[in-house]
Coordinates of C-alpha atoms and ligand atoms in Angstrom, one line a residue:
M270 CA -156.2 105.4 59.4
L271 CA -159.2 106.9 57.6
D272 CA -161.4 104.9 60.0
A273 CA -159.5 106.5 63.0
F274 CA -160.0 109.9 61.5
R275 CA -163.8 109.3 61.0
T276 CA -164.1 107.9 64.5
A277 CA -162.5 111.0 66.0
R278 CA -164.6 113.3 63.9
D279 CA -167.9 111.6 64.6
S280 CA -167.2 111.3 68.4
M281 CA -166.4 115.0 68.5
L282 CA -169.6 115.9 66.7
D283 CA -171.6 113.6 69.1
A284 CA -169.9 115.3 72.1
L285 CA -170.8 118.7 70.6
R286 CA -174.4 117.6 70.4
V287 CA -174.7 115.9 73.8
A288 CA -172.3 117.8 76.1
P289 CA -171.1 121.0 74.4
G290 CA -170.2 122.7 77.7
W291 CA -167.9 119.9 78.9
L292 CA -166.4 119.5 75.4
A293 CA -165.6 123.3 75.3
A294 CA -164.2 123.3 78.9
H295 CA -162.0 120.2 78.2
S296 CA -160.8 121.6 74.8
M297 CA -160.0 125.0 76.1
L298 CA -158.0 123.7 79.1
Q299 CA -156.1 121.3 76.8
L300 CA -155.1 124.1 74.5
V301 CA -154.0 126.2 77.6
L302 CA -151.8 123.2 78.6
A303 CA -150.3 123.2 75.1
F304 CA -148.7 126.6 75.6
L305 CA -147.0 125.7 78.9
P306 CA -143.9 123.8 77.8
G307 CA -143.0 126.4 75.3
A308 CA -143.6 129.2 77.8
Q309 CA -141.4 127.3 80.3
V310 CA -138.5 127.4 77.8
V311 CA -138.9 131.1 77.2
L312 CA -139.2 132.0 80.9
I313 CA -136.3 129.8 82.1
R314 CA -134.1 131.2 79.3
S315 CA -135.1 134.7 80.2
L316 CA -134.5 134.1 83.9
V317 CA -131.0 132.5 83.4
D318 CA -129.9 134.9 80.7
G319 CA -130.7 137.9 82.9
G320 CA -133.8 139.1 81.2
G321 CA -135.1 140.2 84.6
T322 CA -135.7 138.2 87.8
W323 CA -139.2 138.8 89.3
G324 CA -141.1 138.8 86.0
P325 CA -139.8 135.4 84.7
L326 CA -139.9 133.9 88.2
L327 CA -143.5 134.9 88.7
G328 CA -144.3 133.6 85.2
L329 CA -142.6 130.3 85.9
T330 CA -144.4 129.9 89.2
V331 CA -147.7 130.4 87.4
V332 CA -146.8 128.0 84.6
V333 CA -145.5 125.2 86.8
G334 CA -148.2 125.7 89.5
A335 CA -151.0 125.9 86.9
M336 CA -150.0 122.7 85.0
Y337 CA -151.3 120.2 87.6
P338 CA -154.7 121.8 88.4
I339 CA -155.4 122.6 84.8
T340 CA -154.6 119.0 83.9
Q341 CA -156.9 117.7 86.6
V342 CA -159.9 120.0 85.8
S343 CA -159.5 119.2 82.1
N344 CA -159.6 115.5 82.9
I345 CA -162.7 115.8 85.0
A346 CA -164.4 117.8 82.3
G347 CA -163.4 115.1 79.9
Q348 CA -164.8 112.4 82.1
R349 CA -168.2 114.2 82.6
M350 CA -168.4 114.6 78.8
M351 CA -167.7 110.9 78.5
L352 CA -170.4 109.9 80.9
R353 CA -173.0 111.8 79.0
L354 CA -171.9 110.4 75.7
R355 CA -171.9 106.9 77.0
L356 CA -175.5 107.3 78.2
D357 CA -176.4 108.7 74.8
Y358 CA -174.8 105.8 72.9
R359 CA -176.4 103.2 75.2
V360 CA -179.9 104.7 74.9
E361 CA -179.5 105.0 71.1
L362 CA -178.4 101.4 70.8
A363 CA -181.4 100.2 72.9
H364 CA -183.7 102.1 70.5
V365 CA -181.9 100.7 67.5
A366 CA -182.3 97.1 68.9
A367 CA -186.0 97.8 69.5
R368 CA -186.4 98.8 65.8
L369 CA -185.0 95.5 64.4
S370 CA -187.6 93.8 62.3
P371 CA -188.2 90.0 62.5
S372 CA -186.6 89.5 59.1
R373 CA -183.5 91.5 60.2
L374 CA -183.3 89.5 63.5
A375 CA -183.2 86.3 61.4
E376 CA -180.0 87.4 59.7
P377 CA -177.0 85.6 61.1
D378 CA -174.7 88.6 61.6
V379 CA -177.2 90.7 63.5
V380 CA -176.5 89.4 67.1
R381 CA -172.8 89.6 66.6
D382 CA -173.0 93.2 65.3
L383 CA -175.3 94.1 68.2
E384 CA -173.0 92.7 70.8
T385 CA -169.9 94.4 69.2
S386 CA -171.9 97.7 69.2
Q387 CA -172.7 97.2 72.8
A388 CA -169.0 96.7 73.7
A389 CA -168.2 99.8 71.5
T390 CA -170.1 102.3 73.7
D391 CA -167.3 102.6 76.3
P392 CA -164.3 103.2 73.9
M393 CA -166.4 105.4 71.7
S394 CA -167.4 107.7 74.5
D395 CA -163.7 107.7 75.6
V396 CA -162.6 108.8 72.2
A397 CA -164.5 112.2 72.2
G398 CA -161.8 114.1 74.2
K399 CA -158.9 112.5 72.4
P400 CA -158.6 114.5 69.2
V401 CA -158.3 117.6 71.3
Q402 CA -155.5 115.9 73.3
V403 CA -153.7 114.9 70.1
L404 CA -154.1 118.5 68.8
S405 CA -152.9 119.8 72.1
A406 CA -149.8 117.6 71.9
A407 CA -149.2 118.7 68.3
V408 CA -149.5 122.4 69.4
T409 CA -147.1 121.7 72.3
S410 CA -144.6 120.2 69.9
V411 CA -144.8 123.1 67.4
L412 CA -144.5 125.8 70.2
L413 CA -141.7 123.9 71.8
C414 CA -140.1 123.6 68.4
I415 CA -140.4 127.4 67.8
A416 CA -139.1 128.2 71.3
I417 CA -136.1 125.8 70.9
A418 CA -135.5 126.8 67.3
S419 CA -135.0 130.3 68.4
I420 CA -131.9 128.9 70.2
N421 CA -131.0 126.3 67.5
V422 CA -133.0 125.5 64.4
L423 CA -131.9 121.9 64.1
S424 CA -132.8 121.2 67.7
G425 CA -136.2 122.7 67.2
L426 CA -136.8 120.5 64.2
L427 CA -135.6 117.4 66.0
V428 CA -138.1 118.1 68.8
L429 CA -140.9 118.4 66.3
A430 CA -139.8 115.1 64.6
A431 CA -140.1 113.4 67.9
L432 CA -143.9 113.2 67.3
V433 CA -143.4 111.0 64.3
P434 CA -142.3 107.6 65.8
T435 CA -145.3 107.7 68.2
V436 CA -147.8 108.4 65.5
L437 CA -146.2 105.7 63.3
A438 CA -146.2 103.1 66.0
F439 CA -149.9 103.6 66.8
T440 CA -150.8 103.5 63.2
L441 CA -149.2 100.0 62.9
I442 CA -150.8 99.0 66.2
S443 CA -154.3 100.1 64.9
R444 CA -153.9 97.9 61.8
M445 CA -153.0 94.9 63.9
E446 CA -155.9 95.5 66.3
A447 CA -158.4 96.0 63.5
K448 CA -157.6 92.4 62.6
G449 CA -157.3 91.0 66.1
W450 CA -160.4 92.5 67.8
P451 CA -163.0 90.7 65.7
R452 CA -161.4 87.4 66.4
V453 CA -161.3 88.2 70.2
G454 CA -165.0 89.3 69.9
E455 CA -166.0 85.9 68.3
Y456 CA -164.3 83.9 71.1
E457 CA -165.7 86.2 73.8
R458 CA -169.2 85.8 72.3
A459 CA -168.9 82.0 72.3
A460 CA -167.7 82.1 75.9
A461 CA -170.5 84.5 76.9
Y462 CA -173.1 82.3 75.3
A463 CA -171.8 79.2 77.1
T464 CA -171.6 81.1 80.4
E465 CA -175.2 82.1 80.0
Q466 CA -176.2 78.5 79.6
L467 CA -174.6 77.7 82.9
I468 CA -176.1 80.6 84.9
Q469 CA -179.6 80.8 83.4
Q470 CA -182.1 79.1 85.6
R471 CA -183.6 76.8 83.0
S472 CA -180.5 75.6 81.2
G473 CA -178.3 75.8 84.4
T474 CA -180.7 73.6 86.3
E475 CA -180.8 71.0 83.4
L476 CA -177.0 70.9 83.3
A477 CA -176.8 70.6 87.1
V478 CA -179.3 67.7 87.1
L479 CA -177.3 66.0 84.3
G480 CA -174.0 66.7 86.1
S481 CA -172.5 67.8 82.8
G482 CA -171.9 71.5 83.5
W483 CA -168.2 70.9 83.5
K484 CA -168.3 70.2 79.8
V485 CA -169.8 73.6 79.2
A486 CA -167.1 75.0 81.6
D487 CA -164.5 73.4 79.4
Q488 CA -166.0 75.1 76.3
I489 CA -165.8 78.4 78.1
A490 CA -162.2 77.7 79.1
G491 CA -161.4 76.9 75.4
S492 CA -162.9 80.1 74.1
R493 CA -161.5 82.3 76.8
T494 CA -158.0 80.8 76.3
Q495 CA -158.1 81.5 72.5
A496 CA -159.3 85.1 73.2
T497 CA -156.5 85.5 75.8
Y498 CA -153.9 84.1 73.4
V499 CA -154.9 86.6 70.6
L500 CA -155.0 89.5 73.1
D501 CA -151.6 88.5 74.5
R502 CA -150.1 88.5 71.1
M503 CA -151.6 91.9 70.4
I504 CA -150.3 93.3 73.7
R505 CA -146.8 91.9 73.0
T506 CA -146.6 93.4 69.5
A507 CA -148.0 96.8 70.7
M508 CA -145.5 96.8 73.6
N509 CA -142.6 96.2 71.1
L510 CA -143.8 98.9 68.8
E511 CA -144.3 101.4 71.6
L512 CA -140.8 100.6 73.0
A513 CA -139.2 101.1 69.6
A514 CA -141.1 104.4 69.2
A515 CA -140.0 105.5 72.7
L516 CA -136.4 104.7 71.9
V517 CA -136.4 106.7 68.7
T518 CA -138.2 109.6 70.4
V519 CA -135.6 109.7 73.2
M520 CA -132.8 109.5 70.5
L521 CA -134.4 112.5 68.7
F522 CA -134.7 114.5 71.9
G523 CA -131.1 113.5 72.7
G524 CA -130.1 114.6 69.3
A525 CA -131.9 117.9 69.8
L526 CA -130.0 118.5 73.1
I527 CA -126.6 117.6 71.5
A528 CA -127.4 119.9 68.6
L529 CA -128.1 122.7 71.1
V530 CA -124.8 122.2 73.0
T531 CA -122.7 121.7 69.9
G532 CA -124.4 124.6 68.3
G533 CA -122.9 126.9 70.9
A534 CA -125.9 127.5 73.1
N535 CA -125.0 128.8 76.5
G536 CA -125.8 127.0 79.7
G537 CA -129.0 129.0 80.3
A538 CA -130.4 128.2 76.9
A539 CA -129.5 124.5 77.3
A540 CA -131.1 124.3 80.7
A541 CA -134.3 126.0 79.3
A542 CA -134.4 123.5 76.4
V543 CA -133.9 120.5 78.7
A544 CA -136.7 121.6 81.1
G545 CA -139.1 122.3 78.2
T546 CA -138.2 119.0 76.5
I547 CA -138.9 117.0 79.7
T548 CA -142.4 118.5 79.9
G549 CA -142.8 118.1 76.1
L550 CA -141.9 114.4 76.4
N551 CA -144.8 114.0 78.7
A552 CA -147.1 115.7 76.3
I553 CA -146.0 113.5 73.5
R554 CA -146.6 110.4 75.6
Q555 CA -150.1 111.6 76.2
C556 CA -150.5 112.1 72.5
G557 CA -149.5 108.5 72.0
Y558 CA -152.2 107.3 74.4
A559 CA -154.8 109.6 73.0
F560 CA -154.0 108.5 69.4
G561 CA -153.9 104.9 70.5
S562 CA -157.4 105.2 72.1
I563 CA -158.8 106.5 68.8
V564 CA -157.2 103.8 66.6
T565 CA -158.2 101.1 69.0
A566 CA -161.8 102.3 69.2
A567 CA -162.1 102.8 65.4
P568 CA -163.0 99.2 64.3
Q569 CA -165.7 98.8 67.0
A570 CA -167.0 102.3 66.4
M571 CA -167.3 101.7 62.7
I572 CA -169.3 98.6 63.4
Y573 CA -171.6 100.6 65.8
R574 CA -172.2 103.4 63.4
R575 CA -172.7 101.1 60.4
F576 CA -175.1 98.9 62.4
A577 CA -177.1 101.9 63.8
R578 CA -177.4 103.4 60.3
S579 CA -178.5 100.1 58.8
V580 CA -181.7 100.0 61.0
P581 CA -184.3 102.2 59.5
P582 CA -186.1 104.8 61.7
A583 CA -189.0 103.6 63.8
A584 CA -192.1 102.7 61.8
R585 CA -194.8 102.5 64.3
Q586 CA -197.1 99.5 63.9
T587 CA -200.8 100.0 63.7
V588 CA -202.8 96.9 64.7
V589 CA -205.5 96.0 62.1
P590 CA -208.4 94.5 64.0
Q591 CA -210.4 93.3 61.1
V592 CA -209.1 91.2 58.2
E593 CA -211.2 89.3 55.8
S594 CA -208.7 86.8 54.3
V595 CA -205.1 85.7 54.2
A596 CA -203.5 83.3 51.7
L597 CA -200.3 81.7 50.5
E598 CA -200.8 81.3 46.7
H599 CA -198.5 78.7 45.0
V600 CA -195.7 79.7 47.4
S601 CA -192.2 78.0 47.2
F602 CA -189.3 78.8 49.4
A603 CA -185.7 77.6 50.0
Y604 CA -183.3 78.3 52.8
D605 CA -179.9 78.8 51.1
D606 CA -180.9 76.8 48.1
V607 CA -182.3 74.0 50.2
P608 CA -186.0 73.8 49.1
V609 CA -188.4 73.7 52.1
L610 CA -191.8 74.6 50.7
H611 CA -193.1 73.7 47.2
D612 CA -196.1 75.2 45.6
V613 CA -198.0 75.6 48.8
C614 CA -201.6 77.0 48.7
I615 CA -203.2 77.9 52.1
E616 CA -206.1 80.2 52.7
A617 CA -208.0 81.4 55.8
H618 CA -211.1 83.6 56.0
R619 CA -212.6 85.7 58.8
G620 CA -214.5 83.5 61.2
E621 CA -212.5 80.3 60.4
L622 CA -210.4 78.2 62.6
V623 CA -207.6 76.8 60.4
A624 CA -204.9 74.3 61.4
L625 CA -201.6 73.4 60.0
V626 CA -200.3 69.9 60.9
G627 CA -197.3 67.9 60.0
V628 CA -194.3 66.2 61.5
N629 CA -191.3 68.1 62.8
G630 CA -189.5 69.9 60.0
A631 CA -192.5 69.6 57.6
G632 CA -192.4 73.3 57.0
K633 CA -195.3 74.7 59.2
S634 CA -193.2 77.5 60.9
T635 CA -191.7 78.4 57.5
A636 CA -195.2 78.8 56.1
I637 CA -196.1 81.1 59.0
N638 CA -193.0 83.2 58.6
L639 CA -193.8 83.7 55.0
L640 CA -197.4 84.7 55.9
V641 CA -196.3 87.4 58.4
G642 CA -193.4 88.6 56.2
S643 CA -190.3 87.5 58.2
L644 CA -189.4 85.5 55.0
S645 CA -190.2 86.3 51.4
P646 CA -191.3 83.6 49.0
D647 CA -189.1 82.6 46.1
C648 CA -192.2 82.0 44.0
G649 CA -195.9 82.7 44.5
R650 CA -197.7 85.4 46.4
V651 CA -198.9 86.2 49.9
L652 CA -202.3 87.8 49.9
I653 CA -203.9 89.8 52.6
D654 CA -207.5 90.8 52.0
G655 CA -206.9 89.7 48.4
K656 CA -203.9 92.1 47.9
D657 CA -200.3 91.2 47.3
A658 CA -198.6 91.7 50.7
R659 CA -195.3 92.8 48.9
H660 CA -196.8 96.3 48.7
L661 CA -196.9 96.6 52.5
T662 CA -194.0 97.7 54.6
E663 CA -192.9 95.1 57.2
A664 CA -194.3 97.2 60.0
E665 CA -197.7 97.6 58.2
R666 CA -197.8 93.9 57.5
L667 CA -197.0 92.9 61.1
G668 CA -200.0 95.0 62.2
Y669 CA -202.4 92.5 60.7
F670 CA -201.1 89.7 62.9
G671 CA -201.0 88.5 66.5
L672 CA -198.3 85.8 66.4
L673 CA -197.6 83.4 69.3
V674 CA -194.4 81.5 68.5
Q675 CA -193.2 78.3 70.0
E676 CA -190.3 80.1 71.8
F677 CA -192.5 82.7 73.4
G678 CA -190.9 85.4 75.6
R679 CA -190.8 85.1 79.3
F680 CA -190.6 88.7 80.2
E681 CA -189.7 89.1 83.9
F682 CA -191.2 92.5 84.3
T683 CA -194.3 93.5 86.3
L684 CA -197.5 91.6 85.3
R685 CA -198.9 94.8 83.8
D686 CA -195.7 95.5 81.7
A687 CA -195.4 91.8 80.6
V688 CA -198.9 91.8 79.2
A689 CA -198.9 95.4 77.9
L690 CA -196.1 94.3 75.5
G691 CA -198.9 92.8 73.4
S692 CA -199.7 96.2 71.9
P693 CA -197.4 98.7 70.2
D694 CA -199.4 101.5 71.9
P695 CA -199.8 102.5 75.5
V696 CA -202.6 100.4 77.1
S697 CA -204.9 100.9 80.1
D698 CA -205.0 98.7 83.2
Q699 CA -208.5 97.8 82.2
A700 CA -207.3 96.4 78.9
V701 CA -204.6 94.4 80.7
R702 CA -207.2 93.0 83.1
T703 CA -209.5 92.0 80.3
A704 CA -206.6 90.2 78.6
L705 CA -206.0 88.3 81.8
T706 CA -209.6 87.2 82.3
D707 CA -209.9 83.5 83.3
T708 CA -206.2 83.0 83.7
F709 CA -204.2 82.2 86.9
A710 CA -203.2 85.9 87.0
A711 CA -206.7 87.4 86.9
G712 CA -206.7 88.1 90.7
L713 CA -203.0 89.2 91.0
P714 CA -202.2 92.9 91.4
L715 CA -200.9 94.3 88.1
D716 CA -197.7 95.5 90.0
T717 CA -196.8 91.9 90.8
Q718 CA -193.1 91.4 89.8
L719 CA -192.6 88.3 87.8
G720 CA -189.4 86.2 88.1
Q721 CA -187.6 85.0 91.2
Q722 CA -184.3 86.6 90.3
W723 CA -185.9 90.0 90.8
G724 CA -187.4 88.9 94.2
G725 CA -190.7 88.4 92.4
T726 CA -193.2 85.6 91.8
G727 CA -191.9 82.4 90.2
I728 CA -194.4 81.1 87.7
S729 CA -194.6 77.8 85.8
G730 CA -193.9 77.1 82.1
G731 CA -197.6 76.8 81.4
Q732 CA -198.4 80.0 83.2
W733 CA -195.8 81.9 81.1
Q734 CA -197.5 80.5 78.0
R735 CA -200.9 81.8 79.3
L736 CA -199.3 85.3 79.7
A737 CA -198.0 85.1 76.1
L738 CA -201.6 84.2 75.0
S739 CA -202.9 87.2 77.0
R740 CA -200.6 89.4 75.0
I741 CA -202.2 88.1 71.8
R742 CA -205.7 88.7 73.3
L743 CA -204.7 92.2 74.3
R744 CA -203.3 92.9 70.8
N745 CA -206.6 91.8 69.2
A746 CA -205.2 91.8 65.6
G747 CA -207.4 90.5 62.7
V748 CA -205.3 87.4 62.3
W749 CA -204.2 85.2 65.2
I750 CA -201.4 82.7 64.4
L751 CA -200.8 80.4 67.3
D752 CA -197.9 78.0 67.0
E753 CA -198.6 75.2 69.5
P754 CA -200.3 77.7 71.8
T755 CA -201.0 75.1 74.5
S756 CA -197.8 73.0 74.4
A757 CA -197.0 73.7 78.1
I758 CA -200.6 74.0 79.3
D759 CA -202.5 71.4 81.2
A760 CA -205.4 69.5 79.5
E761 CA -208.2 71.3 81.4
A762 CA -206.8 74.8 80.6
E763 CA -206.2 73.7 77.0
R764 CA -209.8 72.8 76.6
E765 CA -210.9 76.2 78.0
I766 CA -208.5 78.0 75.6
F767 CA -209.8 76.1 72.5
A768 CA -213.4 76.5 73.7
D769 CA -212.7 80.3 73.9
L770 CA -211.1 80.3 70.5
R771 CA -214.2 78.6 69.0
R772 CA -216.6 80.9 70.9
T773 CA -214.9 84.1 69.6
K774 CA -213.8 82.8 66.2
D775 CA -216.1 85.1 64.2
E776 CA -214.2 88.1 65.3
R777 CA -211.0 87.1 63.5
I778 CA -209.0 84.6 61.4
T779 CA -207.4 82.0 63.6
I780 CA -204.6 79.8 62.3
V781 CA -203.2 77.2 64.7
V782 CA -200.3 74.7 64.5
S783 CA -201.1 71.8 66.7
H784 CA -199.9 68.2 67.2
R785 CA -202.9 67.2 69.4
A786 CA -205.7 65.4 67.6
W787 CA -208.6 66.5 69.8
T788 CA -207.8 70.2 69.3
L789 CA -208.2 69.6 65.6
R790 CA -211.7 68.1 65.8
E791 CA -213.5 71.4 65.4
M792 CA -211.3 73.1 63.0
D793 CA -213.0 74.4 59.9
R794 CA -210.1 73.3 57.7
I795 CA -206.9 71.4 58.3
Y796 CA -203.9 71.6 56.0
V797 CA -201.6 68.6 56.2
I798 CA -198.0 69.5 55.3
D799 CA -195.5 66.8 54.5
G800 CA -192.0 67.4 53.1
G801 CA -192.9 71.0 52.3
T802 CA -196.0 70.3 50.3
V803 CA -199.7 70.4 51.3
V804 CA -200.6 66.8 50.9
Q805 CA -204.2 66.9 52.3
Q806 CA -206.8 69.3 53.4
G807 CA -210.2 69.0 54.9
T808 CA -212.1 68.8 58.2
Y809 CA -211.1 66.3 60.9
P810 CA -213.8 63.7 60.0
E811 CA -213.1 64.1 56.3
L812 CA -209.4 63.5 56.8
M813 CA -209.8 60.6 59.3
A814 CA -212.2 58.9 56.8
R815 CA -209.3 58.5 54.4
Q816 CA -207.7 55.7 56.4
T817 CA -204.5 55.5 54.2
G818 CA -204.0 59.3 54.1
R819 CA -201.1 61.1 55.8
F820 CA -203.4 62.7 58.4
A821 CA -205.0 59.4 59.5
R822 CA -201.6 57.8 59.8
L823 CA -200.2 60.8 61.8
F824 CA -203.0 60.8 64.3
A825 CA -204.0 57.2 64.4
A826 CA -202.3 56.7 67.8
Q827 CA -204.2 59.7 69.2
Q828 CA -207.7 58.5 68.3
E829 CA -209.9 57.8 71.2
Ligands
ATP1804 N1 -183.3 79.3 59.5 C1 -183.2 78.2 58.8 N2 -182.2 77.9 58.0 C2 -182.1 76.7 57.3 N3 -183.0 75.8 57.4 C3 -184.1 76.0 58.2 C4 -184.2 77.1 58.9 N4 -185.3 77.1 59.7 C5 -185.9 75.9 59.4 N5 -185.1 75.2 58.5 C6 -185.4 73.9 57.9 O1 -186.6 74.0 57.1 C7 -187.4 72.8 57.3 C8 -188.8 73.2 57.8 O2 -188.6 73.8 59.1 P1 -189.9 74.4 59.9 O3 -189.3 75.0 61.1 O4 -190.7 75.2 59.0 O5 -190.6 73.0 60.3 P2 -191.9 72.8 61.3 O6 -192.9 72.1 60.5 O7 -192.4 74.1 61.8 O8 -191.3 71.9 62.4 P3 -191.7 71.8 64.0 O9 -192.9 71.1 64.1 O10 -190.5 71.1 64.5 O11 -191.8 73.2 64.5 C9 -186.6 71.9 58.3 O12 -186.0 70.9 57.5 C10 -185.6 72.8 58.9 O13 -184.5 72.1 59.2

């Protein structure tokens, strides 16, 4: 209940900030509507009881005639307010997502919270007008109660009490939905993920070639069936509660009418009360829907607001182009108590080409993540220019690095935009062109749209990797960390890339993860990681000379 109240309050405050004019128009018209049923009772009574003919008749004409247009205009004002709020929430969420740090993105709940928040923007914007509608219904009931109580007090009180079952029913519904929606969300998320595998070009093509897409379709069916089952149960329970509330409401209105008639009210008063009550019933039903929207939106809205608040304000990165040294000093690290790195010491200085090698799962990517700060060591220190990196904020620390990960992004934007993402700052076309020098894209217009799904140019896996490398070039940070930078690139282009890295190595610190022996030949130092420990270090000839060493065994098959 408290969550529903907070959701209503926060949405109203957001509407006041984003669309004050439409909120004011919607609220004023709703309050005008609140007076009409009570006015109806007074006017009909006055007309039937002989309190004048033309005055009450004119009044009734205005009241009845105004009800529909006022309702319509109020709804339109509400919708226009909703549109603006929804835009505001969506834009806010995009900025929040853009501010997520690598360490936060690695947390397991982040994607789920982000998706729930995305789904929350519609119901949250819908909620903004609802508190006014609930208030309007409450005012309607109170005024109706006063108007009818002037004929019969018990009747008036029964009309007021008719609000209670609806409010009670929706409170119970909200509790049930607060439990049910997260479960539905999980099933929907699993189904959405599996659907994406079917329709995304890369995974979809693999499944089509394997002829096993139907297995993924079965998984989608399973998740969607579970979600539908939970939803169906929620709808059934909500329907039963709403029906029970409607029944009690009708009984209370019936009781009010009986109390009127048995209380000795004349025909005119009874007719006035009946007419007002019918209009009032409608208002109370609206109140039920409005209240229901608030309580249904509350769990999602709470997640949205908690998530948006949990992401700190933007801390702009500043790229540091010159770094003298980086080091892991006696670093150990465990994922959930499973040790992965033990007492690892790695260092790299400006002008050096340093390689990390080891079998899959040896701990190379973990070491890199510890260096850039996506993970924090359990023991030991990370040093940047000799200083403990713990004293840097995550944004400050990331500014020292240009990191090319194995799962590099394939950004299907224009060529210019895809490369410009390498820098946190706006970049000139000239800088983009320089970053693309000697690549397949050097001669392409910067406005070239990438990605066939946008009607653009389809490019190969290796070409996407070259664009990812161009982003690192454009960024020009003091430390380049390249995790298998040429895994998708042909041998000739690979040689060119490594030759370029060697030629320009004095400008920076370069750390490469590579599984290809020949790329390691000219490294200044190679660290061999095995089972989370540095087991050997040296140059290629030094390591190969130790025939029984881990390195020689790893690369024996690749020796020419
Ligand atoms: N997020 C994670 N949670 C738990 N364990 C993890 C996580 N990431 C990696 N691991 C485990 O840590 C160990 C080291 O993984 P890491 O990714 O550092 O290896 P790697 O040497 O980079 O492997 P590859 O050559 O395949 O990229 C592996 O046993 C892996 O299963």
